[in-house]
Amino acid sequence: MRINGTVAARLNDLGAELRPGVSLAEHTSLGIGGATDEIVLRRYDTIPQIMRLLADENIPHRFLGGGTNVLIADGELPWVVLHLPSVRPGMRIEGNAAVVEASADLGGMVTFCAKHDLGGMEGLIGVPGSVGGALRMNAGAYGTQIGSYVREVELYRAASGEIETLRGNDIRFDYRHTSFAPEDMMLRVKLELPSKPYKEILAGIRVCNEKRRASQPLNQKSAGCIFKNPPGGSVGRMIDELGLKGQRVGDAMVSERHANFFVNAGSASCADMRGLMDRVREQVHAAYGIELEHEVIVWQN
Ligand code: EPU
């Protein structure tokens, strides 16, 4: 979708940067996605005005974080994407808490906190993506979920059209799911973390890194696990048991290393990936009677 000159000028006045015709394949870890205009939100205080402008002009929009857990449609996309600028380091320590910008890198946050003797999040070390995306999805690995440490979240709330601060206790964090509305935009989070000596945290980080390297295809383009695990089960094991590793639709392929990772083995399209997901979903349903739910966020036209 393309933004016209009048709206572009208004966005500029509101301190946002318009990047026309961006290929979202370059902004996603899967390397899949069509083209659209991108708005970089360089100021938080004008976000409510920007959202009102987009609504008044009937410009559909989606909010893109780190792009590591999203499968985006091919071709010219019918919505613009909103993006927060990257900030370095984008975090500071306040006693036992870390105050972190949503656009900051999740792994960078874990190591930053570790250097200040704040631990607990070792399991999240190899999870790619931004802190905002991790928060929205309640990202987790190796027994850790980010939601457990949230004390406060500053966000743009679609319901009120304003920037608000929510207390951690008022947010529900479930398995790969939260009570945030799809149109809410994470801006900043305050995490309260247990004190732990740096060396101890580092040892935990090393263990998780090794486990991940041994079991996941880290050097291939993917969005992590493609399906959610059903209660008490592992989709990776089920797909593996069905002998589906290496199955392809076009360049979309079930990883040879971890069967719940679907990788882009060349120039896969969104249609290829959807085709592979459908095929695997059907086979899992036929064999186990389980209806798989996708864990990646799918943006269709
Ligand atoms: N397994 C197989 N074959 C495979 C993959 C796994 O037999 O191809 C077996 C493993 O041997 C193990 C069991 O299945 O006995 C579970 O595997 P794993 O430890 O890799 O965990 P998972 O349930 O497949 C979950 C998360 C991952 C997270 C790991 C580690 C989901 C959907 N996946 O995977 O998260 O990194 O645990 O905590 O919850 C993600 O969310 O994108 C993701 C990768």
Coordinates of C-alpha atoms and ligand atoms in Angstrom, one line a residue:
M1 CA 0.0 0.0 0.0
R2 CA 1.3 3.4 -0.9
I3 CA 0.8 6.6 1.2
N4 CA 0.0 9.8 -0.7
G5 CA 1.9 13.1 -0.5
T6 CA -0.6 14.8 1.8
V7 CA -0.5 12.1 4.4
A8 CA 3.3 11.8 4.0
A9 CA 3.7 15.5 4.8
R10 CA 1.5 15.1 7.9
L11 CA 3.5 12.1 9.1
N12 CA 6.7 14.1 8.7
D13 CA 5.2 16.9 10.8
L14 CA 4.4 14.3 13.5
G15 CA 8.1 13.3 13.5
A16 CA 7.6 9.9 11.8
E17 CA 9.8 8.7 8.9
L18 CA 8.1 7.3 5.8
R19 CA 10.1 4.6 3.9
P20 CA 8.3 3.9 0.7
G21 CA 8.1 0.5 -1.0
V22 CA 10.0 -1.6 1.6
S23 CA 10.4 -5.3 0.9
L24 CA 9.3 -7.0 4.1
A25 CA 11.2 -10.2 3.1
E26 CA 14.3 -8.2 4.2
H27 CA 12.7 -7.5 7.6
T28 CA 11.8 -11.0 8.5
S29 CA 13.9 -13.9 9.7
L30 CA 12.0 -16.2 7.3
G31 CA 13.0 -13.9 4.4
I32 CA 9.4 -14.0 3.2
G33 CA 7.0 -11.1 2.6
G34 CA 5.8 -8.6 0.0
A35 CA 6.2 -4.9 -0.3
T36 CA 4.6 -1.9 1.3
D37 CA 5.3 1.5 2.8
E38 CA 6.8 1.6 6.2
I39 CA 6.4 4.2 8.9
V40 CA 9.1 4.5 11.5
L41 CA 7.8 6.0 14.7
R42 CA 10.6 8.2 15.8
R43 CA 8.6 9.8 18.6
Y44 CA 6.3 8.1 21.1
D45 CA 4.3 11.1 22.1
T46 CA 2.8 11.6 18.6
I47 CA 1.8 8.0 18.1
P48 CA -1.9 8.6 19.1
Q49 CA -2.1 11.4 16.5
I50 CA -0.5 9.2 13.9
M51 CA -3.0 6.4 14.6
R52 CA -5.9 8.8 14.3
L53 CA -4.5 10.1 11.0
L54 CA -4.3 6.6 9.6
A55 CA -7.8 5.8 10.8
D56 CA -9.2 9.1 9.3
E57 CA -7.5 8.3 6.0
N58 CA -8.6 4.7 6.0
I59 CA -5.1 3.4 5.8
P60 CA -4.9 -0.1 7.3
H61 CA -1.8 -0.9 9.2
R62 CA 0.1 -3.6 11.0
F63 CA 2.8 -3.3 13.7
L64 CA 6.1 -5.1 12.9
G65 CA 8.5 -5.8 15.6
G66 CA 11.7 -7.8 15.1
G67 CA 10.1 -9.8 12.3
T68 CA 11.3 -13.2 13.8
N69 CA 7.9 -14.8 14.4
V70 CA 5.8 -13.7 11.5
L71 CA 4.9 -15.1 8.1
I72 CA 3.9 -12.3 5.7
A73 CA 1.9 -12.6 2.5
D74 CA 3.6 -12.2 -0.9
G75 CA 3.2 -9.4 -3.4
E76 CA 1.9 -5.8 -2.9
L77 CA 0.5 -5.7 0.6
P78 CA -2.8 -4.0 1.4
W79 CA -1.6 -2.3 4.7
V80 CA 1.3 -0.2 5.8
V81 CA 3.7 -1.3 8.5
L82 CA 4.6 0.6 11.6
H83 CA 8.0 0.1 13.1
L84 CA 9.9 1.5 16.1
P85 CA 13.4 2.7 15.4
S86 CA 16.2 0.6 16.8
V87 CA 17.9 2.0 19.9
R88 CA 21.2 1.1 21.5
P89 CA 21.4 0.0 24.2
G90 CA 17.7 1.0 24.8
M91 CA 17.8 -0.2 28.4
R92 CA 18.8 0.9 31.9
I93 CA 18.9 -0.6 35.3
E94 CA 16.9 0.7 38.3
G95 CA 17.7 -1.3 41.4
N96 CA 16.4 -4.8 40.7
A97 CA 14.6 -3.7 37.6
A98 CA 15.5 -3.2 34.0
V99 CA 13.7 -0.6 32.0
V100 CA 13.8 -1.6 28.3
E101 CA 12.6 -0.2 25.0
A102 CA 10.3 -2.5 23.0
S103 CA 12.6 -2.3 20.0
A104 CA 15.7 -3.5 21.9
D105 CA 17.1 -6.9 21.1
L106 CA 15.9 -9.6 23.4
G107 CA 19.2 -11.4 23.7
G108 CA 21.0 -8.1 24.2
M109 CA 18.7 -7.5 27.1
V110 CA 19.4 -10.8 28.8
T111 CA 23.2 -10.2 28.6
F112 CA 22.9 -6.5 29.7
C113 CA 20.9 -7.6 32.8
A114 CA 23.4 -10.4 33.5
K115 CA 26.3 -7.9 33.5
H116 CA 24.3 -6.1 36.3
D117 CA 23.9 -9.3 38.2
L118 CA 20.2 -9.7 37.3
G119 CA 19.2 -13.1 36.1
G120 CA 16.2 -15.4 35.6
M121 CA 16.0 -14.9 31.9
E122 CA 18.8 -17.2 30.8
G123 CA 16.4 -19.5 28.9
L124 CA 15.5 -16.6 26.6
I125 CA 19.1 -16.1 25.4
G126 CA 18.9 -17.6 21.9
V127 CA 15.3 -16.5 21.2
P128 CA 15.6 -14.1 18.3
G129 CA 13.6 -10.9 18.1
S130 CA 12.7 -7.7 19.9
V131 CA 11.7 -7.3 23.5
G132 CA 8.3 -5.9 22.4
G133 CA 7.6 -9.0 20.2
A134 CA 8.7 -11.3 23.0
L135 CA 6.4 -9.5 25.4
R136 CA 3.3 -9.6 23.1
M137 CA 3.8 -13.3 22.5
N138 CA 5.0 -14.1 26.0
A139 CA 8.1 -15.7 24.4
G140 CA 9.6 -18.6 26.3
A141 CA 12.2 -21.3 26.3
Y142 CA 13.8 -23.8 28.7
G143 CA 11.3 -23.1 31.4
T144 CA 11.5 -19.3 31.3
Q145 CA 8.7 -17.0 30.0
I146 CA 9.3 -13.3 29.8
G147 CA 5.8 -12.6 31.3
S148 CA 6.9 -13.8 34.7
Y149 CA 9.2 -10.8 35.2
V150 CA 7.0 -8.0 33.9
R151 CA 6.2 -5.3 36.5
E152 CA 5.0 -2.6 34.1
V153 CA 4.4 -2.0 30.4
E154 CA 4.1 1.3 28.6
L155 CA 2.1 0.8 25.4
Y156 CA -0.2 2.4 22.8
R157 CA -3.6 1.0 23.6
A158 CA -5.9 0.6 20.6
A159 CA -9.0 0.7 22.9
S160 CA -8.4 4.2 24.3
G161 CA -6.2 5.5 21.4
E162 CA -3.7 6.7 24.1
I163 CA -0.4 5.7 25.6
E164 CA -1.0 4.0 28.9
T165 CA 1.0 2.2 31.5
L166 CA -0.3 -1.2 32.7
R167 CA 0.9 -3.1 35.8
G168 CA 2.2 -6.6 35.2
N169 CA -0.6 -8.0 37.5
D170 CA -3.2 -6.6 35.2
I171 CA -1.8 -8.5 32.1
R172 CA -2.5 -12.2 31.5
F173 CA 0.5 -14.1 30.3
D174 CA -0.3 -17.6 29.0
Y175 CA 1.7 -20.1 26.8
R176 CA 2.6 -18.0 23.8
H177 CA -0.4 -15.8 24.4
T178 CA -1.2 -12.5 26.3
S179 CA -4.2 -10.4 27.0
F180 CA -2.9 -7.5 24.9
A181 CA -5.2 -6.6 22.0
P182 CA -3.8 -7.3 18.5
E183 CA -3.7 -3.5 17.8
D184 CA -1.8 -2.6 21.0
M185 CA 1.7 -1.5 20.5
M186 CA 4.4 -2.3 23.0
L187 CA 6.7 0.7 23.7
R188 CA 8.6 0.1 26.9
V189 CA 8.7 -2.5 29.7
K190 CA 10.0 -2.6 33.3
L191 CA 11.1 -6.1 34.4
E192 CA 11.8 -7.1 37.9
L193 CA 14.6 -9.6 38.1
P194 CA 16.2 -11.8 40.8
S195 CA 19.8 -10.9 41.8
K196 CA 22.3 -13.5 40.7
P197 CA 26.1 -13.4 40.3
Y198 CA 27.1 -12.7 36.7
K199 CA 29.2 -15.9 36.5
E200 CA 26.3 -18.0 37.5
I201 CA 24.0 -16.4 35.0
L202 CA 26.7 -16.9 32.3
A203 CA 26.9 -20.6 33.1
G204 CA 23.1 -20.9 32.6
I205 CA 23.3 -19.0 29.4
R206 CA 26.0 -21.3 28.1
V207 CA 23.9 -24.4 28.9
C208 CA 20.9 -23.0 27.0
N209 CA 23.0 -21.9 24.0
E210 CA 24.4 -25.4 23.7
K211 CA 21.0 -27.1 24.0
R212 CA 19.7 -24.8 21.3
R213 CA 22.6 -25.3 19.0
A214 CA 22.3 -29.1 19.3
S215 CA 18.5 -29.2 18.5
Q216 CA 17.6 -26.2 16.3
P217 CA 18.6 -25.1 12.8
L218 CA 20.1 -21.8 13.9
N219 CA 21.9 -21.1 10.6
Q220 CA 18.8 -21.4 8.4
K221 CA 16.0 -18.9 7.8
S222 CA 13.1 -19.7 10.0
A223 CA 10.6 -18.2 12.4
G224 CA 11.3 -20.7 15.2
C225 CA 8.6 -23.2 15.9
I226 CA 5.8 -22.9 13.5
F227 CA 3.1 -24.6 15.6
K228 CA 2.2 -24.4 19.2
N229 CA 2.7 -27.5 21.3
P230 CA -0.5 -29.1 22.5
P231 CA -0.8 -29.5 26.3
G232 CA 1.8 -32.1 27.3
G233 CA 3.0 -32.9 23.8
S234 CA 5.7 -31.8 21.4
V235 CA 4.8 -31.1 17.8
G236 CA 8.4 -31.4 16.8
R237 CA 8.4 -35.0 18.0
M238 CA 5.1 -35.8 16.3
I239 CA 6.2 -34.4 12.9
D240 CA 9.5 -36.2 13.2
E241 CA 7.7 -39.5 14.0
L242 CA 5.7 -39.1 10.9
G243 CA 8.9 -39.0 8.9
L244 CA 8.2 -35.6 7.5
K245 CA 11.7 -34.0 8.1
G246 CA 12.9 -32.7 4.7
Q247 CA 9.4 -32.5 3.2
R248 CA 9.1 -29.5 0.9
V249 CA 6.6 -27.3 -0.9
G250 CA 8.6 -25.2 -3.2
D251 CA 11.5 -23.9 -1.1
A252 CA 9.6 -24.2 2.2
M253 CA 11.0 -27.2 4.0
V254 CA 10.5 -29.1 7.3
S255 CA 13.9 -28.7 9.0
E256 CA 16.1 -31.8 9.1
R257 CA 17.2 -30.8 12.6
H258 CA 14.0 -29.9 14.4
A259 CA 10.7 -30.9 12.8
N260 CA 8.7 -27.9 14.2
F261 CA 11.0 -25.5 12.4
F262 CA 10.0 -24.8 8.8
V263 CA 12.8 -23.2 7.0
N264 CA 13.1 -21.1 3.8
A265 CA 15.7 -23.2 2.0
G266 CA 16.0 -20.8 -1.0
S267 CA 13.4 -18.4 -2.2
A268 CA 10.3 -19.7 -0.6
S269 CA 7.1 -17.7 -0.9
C270 CA 4.4 -17.3 1.7
A271 CA 2.2 -19.6 -0.4
D272 CA 4.9 -22.3 -0.2
M273 CA 5.0 -22.0 3.5
R274 CA 1.3 -22.0 3.9
G275 CA 1.1 -25.1 1.6
L276 CA 3.6 -26.9 3.8
M277 CA 1.9 -26.0 7.0
D278 CA -1.5 -27.2 5.6
R279 CA 0.1 -30.5 4.5
V280 CA 1.7 -31.2 7.8
R281 CA -1.4 -30.1 9.8
E282 CA -3.5 -32.6 7.8
Q283 CA -1.0 -35.4 8.4
V284 CA -0.7 -34.7 12.1
H285 CA -4.5 -34.6 12.4
A286 CA -4.9 -37.9 10.5
A287 CA -2.3 -39.6 12.7
Y288 CA -2.9 -38.1 16.1
G289 CA -6.3 -36.5 15.9
I290 CA -4.8 -33.2 17.0
E291 CA -5.7 -29.9 15.3
L292 CA -2.4 -27.9 15.3
E293 CA -2.5 -24.1 15.9
H294 CA 0.2 -22.0 14.4
E295 CA 2.6 -20.3 16.7
V296 CA 3.9 -17.9 14.1
I297 CA 1.8 -14.9 13.4
V298 CA 0.4 -15.1 9.9
W299 CA -0.3 -11.8 8.0
Q300 CA -2.5 -12.6 5.0
N301 CA -3.7 -10.2 2.4
Ligands
EPU1 N1 11.9 -33.9 19.2 C1 12.1 -34.9 18.2 N2 12.3 -34.5 16.9 C2 12.3 -33.2 16.5 C3 12.2 -32.2 17.5 C4 12.0 -32.5 18.8 O1 12.0 -36.0 18.6 O2 12.5 -33.0 15.3 C5 11.8 -34.3 20.6 C6 13.0 -33.9 21.4 O3 14.0 -34.9 21.3 C7 12.4 -33.7 22.8 C8 11.0 -33.2 22.5 O4 10.7 -33.5 21.2 O5 12.4 -34.9 23.5 C9 10.9 -31.7 22.7 O6 11.8 -31.0 21.9 P1 12.4 -29.6 22.3 O7 13.1 -29.7 23.6 O8 13.2 -29.1 21.1 O9 11.2 -28.7 22.6 P2 9.9 -28.3 21.7 O10 8.7 -28.6 22.5 O11 10.0 -28.8 20.4 C10 9.8 -25.9 22.8 C11 9.4 -24.5 22.2 C12 10.7 -23.9 21.6 C13 11.8 -23.8 22.7 C14 12.1 -25.2 23.2 C15 13.0 -25.2 24.4 C16 7.2 -24.4 21.4 C17 6.3 -24.5 20.2 N3 8.5 -24.7 21.2 O12 10.1 -26.7 21.6 O13 10.3 -22.6 21.3 O14 12.9 -23.2 22.2 O15 10.8 -25.8 23.7 O16 12.4 -24.7 25.5 O17 6.7 -24.1 22.5 C18 9.5 -21.1 19.5 O18 8.7 -20.8 20.3 O19 9.6 -20.7 18.3 C19 10.5 -22.2 19.9 C20 11.4 -22.6 19.1

